[in-house]
Short mmCIF file of C-alpha atoms in Angstrom, two decimals:
data_model
loop_
_atom_site.label_atom_id
_atom_site.label_comp_id
_atom_site.label_asym_id
_atom_site.label_seq_id
_atom_site.Cartn_x
_atom_site.Cartn_y
_atom_site.Cartn_z
CA MET A 97 -50.21 32.16 -2.90
CA ALA A 98 -49.32 29.15 -0.93
CA SER A 99 -50.83 30.73 2.19
CA GLU A 100 -54.00 31.54 0.30
CA GLN A 101 -54.35 27.97 -0.89
CA THR A 102 -54.14 26.58 2.59
CA ARG A 103 -56.98 28.65 4.04
CA PRO A 104 -59.84 27.03 2.14
CA THR A 105 -58.76 23.54 3.18
CA ALA A 106 -58.66 24.45 6.89
CA ALA A 107 -61.97 26.33 6.88
CA PRO A 108 -64.57 23.65 6.14
CA PRO A 109 -63.78 21.60 9.31
CA THR A 110 -64.17 24.60 11.57
CA ARG A 111 -67.40 25.71 9.97
CA ALA A 112 -68.84 22.16 10.14
CA GLN A 113 -68.21 21.63 13.77
CA PRO A 114 -70.77 24.11 15.24
CA THR A 115 -73.56 22.46 13.24
CA HIS A 116 -72.53 19.00 14.39
CA GLU A 117 -71.75 19.53 18.09
CA PRO A 118 -75.21 20.72 19.23
CA SER A 119 -76.87 17.78 17.56
CA SER A 120 -74.59 15.17 19.14
CA THR A 121 -74.73 16.88 22.54
CA ALA A 122 -78.51 16.85 22.41
CA THR A 123 -78.53 13.15 21.44
CA ARG A 124 -76.07 12.36 24.36
CA ALA A 125 -78.35 14.37 26.79
CA TRP A 126 -81.43 12.63 25.54
CA ARG A 127 -79.93 9.14 25.82
CA THR A 128 -78.64 9.95 29.22
CA ARG A 129 -82.12 10.98 30.43
CA LEU A 130 -83.53 7.81 28.90
CA LEU A 131 -80.90 5.77 30.62
CA VAL A 132 -81.88 7.26 33.98
CA VAL A 133 -85.51 6.41 33.41
CA GLY A 134 -84.60 2.89 32.32
CA ILE A 135 -82.51 2.37 35.48
CA VAL A 136 -85.22 3.60 37.69
CA LEU A 137 -87.85 1.45 36.01
CA ALA A 138 -85.68 -1.56 36.00
CA ALA A 139 -84.83 -1.19 39.64
CA VAL A 140 -88.52 -0.88 40.49
CA ASN A 141 -89.00 -4.34 38.95
CA LEU A 142 -86.22 -6.22 40.70
CA ARG A 143 -88.23 -7.31 43.75
CA PRO A 144 -92.06 -7.44 43.12
CA ALA A 145 -91.75 -11.01 41.88
CA ILE A 146 -90.48 -11.88 45.38
CA THR A 147 -92.38 -9.63 47.78
CA SER A 148 -95.73 -10.19 46.07
CA LEU A 149 -95.24 -13.95 46.64
CA GLY A 150 -94.30 -13.32 50.30
CA ALA A 151 -97.55 -11.48 50.87
CA LEU A 152 -99.65 -14.32 49.36
CA LEU A 153 -97.36 -17.28 50.49
CA GLN A 154 -100.12 -18.81 52.58
CA GLU A 155 -102.65 -18.76 49.68
CA VAL A 156 -100.07 -20.13 47.26
CA ARG A 157 -99.19 -22.95 49.66
CA ASP A 158 -102.84 -23.82 50.06
CA GLY A 159 -103.48 -23.62 46.32
CA LEU A 160 -100.50 -25.73 45.30
CA GLY A 161 -100.42 -28.06 48.38
CA MET A 162 -97.00 -26.92 49.55
CA SER A 163 -95.55 -27.99 52.92
CA GLY A 164 -93.38 -25.64 54.95
CA SER A 165 -90.18 -27.31 53.66
CA VAL A 166 -91.28 -27.01 50.02
CA ALA A 167 -92.17 -23.33 50.57
CA GLY A 168 -88.65 -22.99 52.01
CA VAL A 169 -87.39 -24.34 48.70
CA LEU A 170 -89.53 -21.79 46.92
CA THR A 171 -88.13 -18.87 48.97
CA SER A 172 -84.56 -20.21 48.23
CA VAL A 173 -85.18 -19.98 44.50
CA PRO A 174 -84.27 -16.19 44.24
CA PRO A 175 -80.72 -16.52 45.53
CA LEU A 176 -80.19 -19.72 43.58
CA CYS A 177 -81.19 -18.06 40.33
CA PHE A 178 -79.15 -14.96 41.12
CA ALA A 179 -76.07 -17.11 41.64
CA ALA A 180 -76.55 -19.28 38.61
CA PHE A 181 -77.50 -16.54 36.11
CA GLY A 182 -75.77 -13.51 37.65
CA VAL A 183 -72.31 -14.84 36.76
CA MET A 184 -73.39 -14.87 33.00
CA ALA A 185 -74.16 -11.14 32.97
CA PRO A 186 -70.68 -9.73 32.15
CA ARG A 187 -70.12 -12.11 29.36
CA LEU A 188 -73.54 -11.41 27.96
CA ALA A 189 -72.91 -7.60 28.30
CA ARG A 190 -69.60 -7.84 26.40
CA ARG A 191 -71.27 -9.71 23.60
CA PHE A 192 -74.61 -8.02 23.24
CA GLY A 193 -74.35 -4.78 25.21
CA SER A 194 -75.59 -4.04 28.65
CA GLY A 195 -78.66 -2.18 27.26
CA ALA A 196 -79.74 -5.30 25.37
CA VAL A 197 -79.13 -7.65 28.30
CA VAL A 198 -81.12 -5.52 30.71
CA CYS A 199 -83.96 -5.20 28.05
CA ALA A 200 -84.06 -8.94 27.66
CA GLY A 201 -84.00 -9.25 31.46
CA MET A 202 -87.10 -7.06 31.78
CA ALA A 203 -88.81 -9.12 29.06
CA ALA A 204 -87.97 -12.35 31.01
CA ILE A 205 -89.47 -10.96 34.20
CA THR A 206 -92.63 -10.05 32.30
CA ALA A 207 -92.97 -13.55 30.77
CA GLY A 208 -92.21 -15.24 34.11
CA LEU A 209 -94.72 -13.30 36.04
CA ILE A 210 -97.45 -13.97 33.51
CA VAL A 211 -96.77 -17.69 33.21
CA ARG A 212 -96.06 -18.91 36.77
CA PRO A 213 -99.49 -18.49 38.37
CA TYR A 214 -101.36 -20.42 35.58
CA VAL A 215 -99.02 -23.27 34.47
CA GLY A 216 -100.34 -25.43 37.33
CA GLY A 217 -98.49 -27.50 39.91
CA THR A 218 -95.48 -26.66 42.05
CA ALA A 219 -92.91 -27.58 39.41
CA GLY A 220 -94.52 -25.19 36.87
CA PHE A 221 -94.69 -22.35 39.47
CA LEU A 222 -90.99 -22.87 40.20
CA ALA A 223 -90.16 -22.80 36.52
CA GLY A 224 -92.08 -19.59 35.88
CA SER A 225 -90.46 -18.02 38.99
CA ALA A 226 -87.01 -19.09 37.75
CA LEU A 227 -87.65 -17.35 34.35
CA ALA A 228 -88.58 -14.13 36.06
CA LEU A 229 -85.61 -14.38 38.50
CA MET A 230 -83.22 -15.05 35.57
CA GLY A 231 -84.10 -11.58 34.22
CA ILE A 232 -83.70 -10.05 37.73
CA ALA A 233 -80.28 -11.80 38.18
CA VAL A 234 -78.61 -10.31 35.12
CA SER A 235 -80.00 -6.90 35.89
CA ASN A 236 -78.85 -7.11 39.50
CA VAL A 237 -75.26 -7.57 38.38
CA LEU A 238 -75.26 -5.02 35.56
CA MET A 239 -76.90 -2.10 37.40
CA PRO A 240 -73.80 -1.12 39.48
CA VAL A 241 -71.70 -1.55 36.44
CA ILE A 242 -73.85 0.69 34.29
CA VAL A 243 -73.96 3.31 37.02
CA LYS A 244 -70.17 3.38 37.51
CA ARG A 245 -69.35 3.41 33.77
CA ARG A 246 -72.08 5.97 32.63
CA PHE A 247 -72.01 8.22 35.69
CA PRO A 248 -68.39 8.06 37.04
CA ASP A 249 -68.75 11.38 38.79
CA ARG A 250 -72.15 10.57 40.32
CA VAL A 251 -71.82 7.01 41.58
CA GLY A 252 -73.09 7.83 45.07
CA SER A 253 -76.19 9.70 43.97
CA MET A 254 -77.08 7.36 41.06
CA THR A 255 -76.59 4.28 43.30
CA GLY A 256 -78.84 5.91 45.81
CA LEU A 257 -81.51 6.65 43.13
CA TYR A 258 -81.30 3.00 41.85
CA SER A 259 -81.46 1.57 45.39
CA MET A 260 -84.35 3.91 46.35
CA ALA A 261 -86.38 2.85 43.36
CA LEU A 262 -85.62 -0.76 44.10
CA ALA A 263 -86.88 -0.32 47.66
CA LEU A 264 -89.90 1.51 46.44
CA GLY A 265 -90.93 -1.39 44.10
CA THR A 266 -90.27 -3.78 46.82
CA ALA A 267 -92.51 -1.90 49.36
CA VAL A 268 -95.34 -1.17 46.90
CA ALA A 269 -95.64 -4.88 45.83
CA ALA A 270 -95.68 -5.99 49.46
CA ALA A 271 -98.36 -3.43 50.47
CA ALA A 272 -100.60 -3.60 47.44
CA THR A 273 -100.59 -7.35 46.52
CA VAL A 274 -103.23 -8.38 49.01
CA PRO A 275 -105.66 -5.45 48.49
CA MET A 276 -105.33 -5.79 44.72
CA THR A 277 -105.97 -9.49 44.94
CA GLY A 278 -109.24 -8.83 46.79
CA ALA A 279 -110.11 -6.11 44.23
CA LEU A 280 -109.52 -8.44 41.32
CA GLY A 281 -111.82 -11.19 42.70
CA GLY A 282 -109.66 -12.80 45.37
CA SER A 283 -107.65 -15.15 43.14
CA TRP A 284 -103.98 -15.42 44.10
CA GLN A 285 -103.11 -16.15 40.52
CA THR A 286 -104.42 -12.71 39.34
CA GLY A 287 -102.79 -11.00 42.30
CA LEU A 288 -99.35 -12.36 41.26
CA ALA A 289 -99.76 -11.89 37.54
CA VAL A 290 -100.79 -8.32 37.68
CA TRP A 291 -97.14 -7.30 38.34
CA ALA A 292 -96.21 -8.31 34.85
CA GLY A 293 -97.71 -5.03 33.58
CA LEU A 294 -95.09 -3.05 35.57
CA ALA A 295 -92.30 -5.23 34.16
CA ALA A 296 -93.58 -4.75 30.58
CA ALA A 297 -93.43 -0.94 31.14
CA ALA A 298 -89.76 -1.34 32.05
CA VAL A 299 -88.95 -2.88 28.72
CA LEU A 300 -89.77 0.31 26.80
CA PRO A 301 -86.96 2.75 27.83
CA TRP A 302 -84.35 0.02 27.14
CA LEU A 303 -85.46 -0.63 23.55
CA PRO A 304 -83.60 2.41 22.09
CA LEU A 305 -80.47 1.43 24.03
CA VAL A 306 -80.36 -2.09 22.62
CA ARG A 307 -78.04 -1.13 19.86
CA ASP A 308 -75.90 1.08 22.14
CA HIS A 309 -73.19 -1.59 22.21
CA ASP A 310 -70.14 0.47 21.51
CA HIS A 311 -69.95 1.78 25.11
CA ASP A 312 -70.19 -1.71 26.41
CA ARG A 313 -67.09 -3.08 24.65
CA ALA A 314 -65.11 -1.60 27.41
CA ILE A 315 -66.51 -4.15 29.94
CA GLY A 316 -63.48 -6.18 30.91
CA HIS A 317 -61.24 -4.11 28.64
CA GLY A 318 -61.51 -0.56 30.04
CA HIS A 319 -57.80 -0.64 30.78
CA ARG A 320 -56.75 -0.70 27.21
CA GLN A 321 -56.78 3.08 26.62
CA GLY A 322 -56.55 4.28 30.19
CA GLN A 323 -59.06 4.34 32.94
CA GLY A 324 -61.07 7.22 31.66
CA GLN A 325 -62.11 5.57 28.40
CA GLY A 326 -63.88 2.71 29.95
CA TYR A 327 -66.84 4.84 31.00
CA GLY A 328 -67.90 5.73 27.47
CA HIS A 329 -69.73 8.97 27.99
CA SER A 330 -67.09 11.35 29.16
CA THR A 331 -66.70 14.18 26.76
CA ALA A 332 -64.42 17.08 26.34
CA PRO A 333 -65.80 20.61 26.74
CA GLY A 334 -65.80 21.06 23.01
CA GLY A 335 -67.84 17.91 22.42
CA ALA A 336 -65.05 15.56 21.57
CA ARG A 337 -64.80 12.31 23.51
CA ALA A 338 -62.45 12.22 26.45
CA ALA A 339 -61.27 8.93 25.24
CA ALA A 340 -59.72 10.61 22.23
CA ARG A 341 -57.45 12.65 24.46
CA PRO A 342 -53.99 11.24 24.97
CA ASP A 343 -54.27 11.71 28.75
CA PRO A 344 -57.27 10.19 30.61
CA ALA A 345 -56.94 12.58 33.42
CA PRO A 346 -60.45 14.16 33.02
CA ALA A 347 -62.23 10.85 33.74
CA ARG A 348 -59.80 10.03 36.55
CA GLU A 349 -60.69 13.37 38.15
CA ALA A 350 -64.29 12.57 37.93
CA GLN A 351 -63.60 9.36 39.78
CA GLN A 352 -61.54 11.36 42.33
CA ARG A 353 -64.56 13.51 43.16
CA SER A 354 -66.60 10.34 43.80
CA PHE A 355 -63.93 8.28 45.51
CA GLY A 356 -61.77 11.04 46.85
CA ARG A 357 -60.29 9.14 49.73
CA HIS A 358 -58.69 6.54 47.33
CA TRP A 359 -57.15 9.32 45.31
CA ARG A 360 -56.02 12.04 47.63
CA GLY A 361 -52.42 13.01 47.11
CA ARG A 362 -52.14 10.71 44.06
CA SER A 363 -52.89 13.08 41.17
CA ARG A 364 -49.41 14.51 40.92
CA SER A 365 -47.74 11.07 40.99
CA ASP A 366 -50.31 9.79 38.53
CA ARG A 367 -49.38 12.56 36.08
CA SER A 368 -45.66 11.91 36.56
CA SER A 369 -45.98 8.20 36.01
CA SER A 370 -48.09 8.81 32.95
CA ALA A 371 -45.44 11.08 31.60
CA ARG A 372 -42.80 8.48 32.25
CA ALA A 373 -44.86 5.74 30.63
CA SER A 374 -45.40 7.91 27.55
CA SER A 375 -41.66 7.93 27.00
CA GLY A 376 -41.35 4.15 27.04
CA GLY A 377 -41.98 0.98 28.89
CA ARG A 378 -45.40 0.32 27.47
CA SER A 379 -46.67 -2.82 25.85
CA SER A 380 -48.85 -2.66 22.83
CA THR A 381 -51.98 -2.51 25.09
CA GLY A 382 -50.68 0.28 27.23
CA HIS A 383 -49.35 -1.88 30.06
CA SER A 384 -45.91 -2.76 31.19
CA SER A 385 -44.69 -6.21 31.35
CA THR A 386 -44.97 -6.13 35.16
CA GLY A 387 -48.67 -6.61 35.02
CA ARG A 388 -49.40 -3.00 35.89
CA SER A 389 -50.98 -0.10 33.94
CA SER A 390 -48.90 2.79 32.49
CA THR A 391 -49.79 4.77 35.57
CA GLY A 392 -48.25 2.17 37.86
CA ARG A 393 -51.47 0.76 39.14
CA PRO A 394 -52.45 -2.93 38.69
CA SER A 395 -54.13 -3.56 35.43
CA ALA A 396 -57.66 -4.76 35.27
CA ASP A 397 -56.97 -7.73 33.04
CA ARG A 398 -54.43 -9.02 35.45
CA LEU A 399 -56.99 -9.39 38.30
CA ARG A 400 -57.41 -12.78 40.04
CA ILE A 401 -60.23 -11.72 42.09
CA THR A 402 -60.25 -14.84 44.38
CA ARG A 403 -56.95 -13.63 45.67
CA SER A 404 -58.44 -10.47 47.15
CA ARG A 405 -59.40 -10.70 50.82
CA THR A 406 -61.54 -7.62 50.34
CA ALA A 407 -63.53 -9.29 47.55
CA TRP A 408 -64.17 -12.32 49.70
CA ALA A 409 -65.24 -10.18 52.66
CA LEU A 410 -67.58 -8.27 50.41
CA ALA A 411 -68.90 -11.41 48.81
CA VAL A 412 -69.68 -13.02 52.34
CA PHE A 413 -71.21 -9.76 53.52
CA PHE A 414 -73.39 -9.59 50.36
CA GLY A 415 -74.45 -13.20 50.86
CA LEU A 416 -75.41 -12.85 54.54
CA GLN A 417 -77.34 -9.60 54.02
CA ALA A 418 -79.08 -11.28 51.09
CA THR A 419 -79.92 -14.24 53.35
CA ALA A 420 -81.50 -11.88 55.82
CA ALA A 421 -83.33 -9.90 53.09
CA TYR A 422 -84.91 -13.04 51.48
CA ILE A 423 -85.92 -14.57 54.80
CA THR A 424 -87.58 -11.29 55.59
CA MET A 425 -89.33 -10.99 52.26
CA GLY A 426 -90.40 -14.56 52.13
CA TRP A 427 -91.27 -15.25 55.71
CA MET A 428 -91.95 -12.13 57.62
CA PRO A 429 -95.67 -11.82 56.73
CA GLN A 430 -96.12 -15.44 57.77
CA ILE A 431 -94.56 -14.69 61.16
CA PHE A 432 -96.99 -11.87 61.73
CA ARG A 433 -99.99 -13.90 60.42
CA ASP A 434 -99.03 -16.68 62.86
CA ALA A 435 -99.05 -14.19 65.60
CA GLY A 436 -102.63 -13.24 64.88
CA VAL A 437 -101.97 -10.25 62.58
CA PRO A 438 -104.48 -10.05 59.62
CA ALA A 439 -103.14 -10.83 56.16
CA SER A 440 -103.51 -7.26 54.78
CA THR A 441 -101.73 -5.81 57.82
CA ALA A 442 -98.97 -8.48 57.53
CA GLY A 443 -98.45 -7.30 53.99
CA LEU A 444 -98.44 -3.70 55.03
CA LEU A 445 -95.81 -4.39 57.72
CA LEU A 446 -93.58 -5.99 55.11
CA ALA A 447 -94.07 -2.94 52.95
CA VAL A 448 -93.04 -0.73 55.88
CA THR A 449 -89.91 -2.84 56.17
CA MET A 450 -89.10 -2.46 52.49
CA ALA A 451 -90.13 1.25 52.35
CA MET A 452 -87.45 2.12 54.94
CA GLY A 453 -85.12 1.52 52.11
CA VAL A 454 -86.50 4.34 50.07
CA PRO A 455 -85.02 7.32 51.95
CA LEU A 456 -82.07 5.33 53.49
CA ALA A 457 -81.05 3.84 50.09
CA PHE A 458 -80.53 7.43 48.87
CA VAL A 459 -78.71 8.63 51.97
CA ILE A 460 -76.51 5.56 52.85
CA PRO A 461 -74.52 5.60 49.53
CA ARG A 462 -73.94 9.30 49.78
CA VAL A 463 -72.68 9.02 53.27
CA ALA A 464 -70.65 5.90 52.60
CA THR A 465 -68.70 7.51 49.79
CA ARG A 466 -67.66 10.29 52.22
CA LEU A 467 -66.30 8.02 54.92
CA PRO A 468 -62.81 6.60 54.99
CA HIS A 469 -64.27 3.34 56.47
CA GLN A 470 -67.77 1.97 56.28
CA GLY A 471 -67.42 -0.24 59.23
CA PRO A 472 -69.47 1.93 61.70
CA MET A 473 -72.38 1.94 59.21
CA VAL A 474 -72.28 -1.89 59.02
CA VAL A 475 -72.31 -2.15 62.86
CA ALA A 476 -75.25 0.18 63.16
CA LEU A 477 -77.34 -1.68 60.64
CA GLY A 478 -76.47 -5.01 62.26
CA ALA A 479 -77.56 -3.71 65.64
CA CYS A 480 -80.96 -2.74 64.29
CA GLY A 481 -81.33 -6.30 62.88
CA LEU A 482 -80.56 -7.93 66.23
CA VAL A 483 -83.10 -5.77 68.10
CA GLY A 484 -85.73 -6.42 65.38
CA TYR A 485 -85.24 -10.23 65.56
CA ALA A 486 -85.41 -10.16 69.37
CA GLY A 487 -88.70 -8.24 69.13
CA LEU A 488 -90.18 -10.71 66.70
CA TYR A 489 -89.43 -13.46 69.22
CA LEU A 490 -90.69 -11.65 72.35
CA ALA A 491 -93.68 -9.73 71.13
CA PRO A 492 -94.30 -10.27 67.37
CA ALA A 493 -97.79 -8.73 67.41
CA GLY A 494 -97.55 -6.17 70.21
CA GLY A 495 -94.43 -4.32 68.78
CA ALA A 496 -94.99 -5.31 65.03
CA TRP A 497 -94.53 -1.80 63.75
CA ALA A 498 -91.38 -1.16 65.66
CA TRP A 499 -89.85 -4.44 64.52
CA ALA A 500 -90.82 -3.75 60.96
CA LEU A 501 -89.03 -0.37 61.05
CA LEU A 502 -85.90 -1.83 62.66
CA LEU A 503 -85.63 -4.64 60.20
CA GLY A 504 -86.18 -2.16 57.46
CA VAL A 505 -83.17 -0.20 58.52
CA ALA A 506 -81.09 -3.49 58.76
CA ASN A 507 -82.10 -4.47 55.24
CA CYS A 508 -80.39 -1.29 54.02
CA ALA A 509 -77.15 -3.31 54.10
CA PHE A 510 -78.05 -4.02 50.43
CA PRO A 511 -77.43 -0.43 49.12
CA LEU A 512 -74.38 -0.24 51.34
CA ALA A 513 -73.05 -3.46 49.72
CA LEU A 514 -73.72 -2.05 46.22
CA THR A 515 -71.89 1.15 47.09
CA MET A 516 -68.83 -0.77 48.40
CA VAL A 517 -68.70 -2.75 45.21
CA GLY A 518 -68.04 0.54 43.37
CA MET A 519 -65.66 1.72 46.06
CA ARG A 520 -63.61 -1.34 46.40
CA ALA A 521 -62.46 -1.28 42.79
CA ARG A 522 -60.91 1.73 40.94
CA THR A 523 -61.51 0.69 37.31
CA GLY A 524 -64.59 -0.02 35.26
CA ALA A 525 -63.34 -3.53 34.48
CA GLY A 526 -62.51 -4.10 38.21
CA VAL A 527 -66.07 -3.09 39.12
CA VAL A 528 -67.40 -5.67 36.59
CA GLN A 529 -65.40 -8.50 38.10
CA LEU A 530 -65.96 -7.54 41.64
CA SER A 531 -69.74 -7.08 41.06
CA ALA A 532 -70.09 -10.52 39.37
CA PHE A 533 -67.94 -12.23 41.96
CA ALA A 534 -69.60 -10.70 45.10
CA GLN A 535 -73.13 -11.13 43.84
CA SER A 536 -72.73 -14.65 42.37
CA THR A 537 -70.77 -15.93 45.42
CA GLY A 538 -72.97 -14.03 47.72
CA TYR A 539 -76.15 -15.47 46.38
CA LEU A 540 -74.70 -18.94 46.55
CA ILE A 541 -74.06 -18.32 50.25
CA SER A 542 -77.59 -17.09 50.72
CA ILE A 543 -79.32 -20.16 49.25
CA PRO A 544 -79.52 -22.31 52.32
CA GLY A 545 -80.92 -19.60 54.65
CA PRO A 546 -84.55 -19.39 53.50
CA LEU A 547 -84.70 -23.17 53.04
CA LEU A 548 -83.45 -23.81 56.54
CA VAL A 549 -86.02 -21.34 57.97
CA GLY A 550 -88.77 -23.33 56.22
CA VAL A 551 -87.47 -26.71 57.48
CA LEU A 552 -87.10 -25.41 60.99
CA TYR A 553 -90.53 -23.83 60.90
CA GLN A 554 -92.08 -27.08 59.58
CA HIS A 555 -90.43 -29.41 62.09
CA SER A 556 -90.49 -27.14 65.20
CA GLY A 557 -93.94 -25.81 64.67
CA GLY A 558 -93.02 -22.33 65.63
CA TRP A 559 -90.61 -19.38 65.03
CA GLY A 560 -88.18 -19.68 67.97
CA LEU A 561 -85.57 -21.71 66.03
CA PRO A 562 -85.87 -19.80 62.77
CA LEU A 563 -85.43 -16.56 64.59
CA ALA A 564 -82.43 -17.85 66.49
CA LEU A 565 -80.85 -18.80 63.11
CA MET A 566 -81.53 -15.32 61.76
CA THR A 567 -80.05 -13.71 64.83
CA ALA A 568 -76.93 -15.85 64.72
CA LEU A 569 -76.29 -15.04 61.07
CA MET A 570 -76.38 -11.34 61.80
CA ILE A 571 -73.18 -11.46 63.79
CA PRO A 572 -70.84 -12.80 61.10
CA GLN A 573 -72.52 -10.35 58.67
CA THR A 574 -71.38 -7.48 60.75
CA VAL A 575 -67.85 -8.87 61.20
CA VAL A 576 -67.22 -9.39 57.44
CA GLY A 577 -68.97 -6.08 56.63
CA VAL A 578 -66.44 -4.23 58.73
CA LEU A 579 -63.61 -6.11 56.96
CA ALA A 580 -65.18 -5.20 53.55
CA GLY A 581 -65.48 -1.51 54.59
CA ARG A 582 -61.80 -0.97 54.88
CA ASP A 583 -60.09 1.56 52.66
CA ARG A 584 -58.53 -0.60 49.99
CA THR A 585 -59.21 -1.80 46.47
CA VAL A 586 -59.22 -5.27 44.92
CA GLU A 587 -56.71 -4.08 42.24
CA ASP A 588 -54.07 -3.80 45.03
CA GLU A 589 -54.74 -7.36 46.24
CA ALA A 590 -55.72 -9.44 43.22
CA VAL A 591 -52.89 -8.88 40.70
CA ARG A 592 -51.49 -12.17 39.25
#
């Protein structure tokens, strides 16, 4: 009788599971597809505010009465805003959720692009640009974090997709702004404001993700229940969350597939250390009193990121490649126009430079994750930049298409830097800290570059000195990029 009484109590849960699991699985699949669409549309909108301005910089200068030096200030606004607002992104994501922050960022881009051409005066134009760039800044920081946490076993391919979409949006804005301005009546205000429509479209896929805050509580706290839990979407084969398992090995194995070189030969020791930790030596948060996780690795909450040489190398590399990118986006059309190239062709040349990032931004992260050291890739990209700058000095009009292609290859240091952010940290919380530090510090480093180019151009009356500056900056960029590409992680260097 006792056995007969126990059967009805056990039966209902097993009958209820099949009806619940397909629904939850379908919901997760739908949200994952929506997230991919949102990532792509957000990435497309991260550069048109900048490259559309570069294509019409001469018209904006004439319309607002800007000197070359003031235009240099204008082209320095993007890295300034990225440094100022990018550091706020992790804290905002912890409080409101990454989906809500990115959604608000896309809305800020929309508002800024609508406002800035029509407020009147240089100060108003700068304020509208700053509003749009604030939205870009927080999204810049959160995109690598979202990719690593939501797609831990597809970091390379998802980073490539995101970077490819970013390069596509950059190139389309550069190529289409001048023709669209002519088609819309020739007003530079309309030519700049039209890109607000694309930003408004990017708001839509993030709206259903605004309340998806539970997965974002792990930002900065992914260490609490093992490394696997911080990524939120890992599920067991039967539909239960991997985070509910006592051992976070499935999510670690997903990381191993993406970052195999960091983890080769460690699985057995990880399991043995986890077994030892389960028998004792844990604190209430799952960490020992030595400042390391139960697996023997440094815990994410103990990171002092400024102690990591790799973090500093990556930040400087990020800053110098950003300097080159924003000089290119802001000033390259003007270089070609001063050499006698028509405005529409100059915009198209900038588009070619940016379009090189479309295929390469997908290839470079996938190749980088398979290499034990990313230094050779950094050297190859730097060599392309040096040849491109030399060509702009010697024959800016005669070899314009070749120089545009070479500088486009050199600009692919950006997706490589993003990939290395994910590869130089082994935990979700570590990626958050490293991404915020590298991007905020890097953008601070990049602020003077476009401004100095404008000042040198204004006072020298030519492009010899600005191009010499750009060439000189490419050398330290290559050196620190090689250092940042070494096979190590910030958790090993930055423990308190």
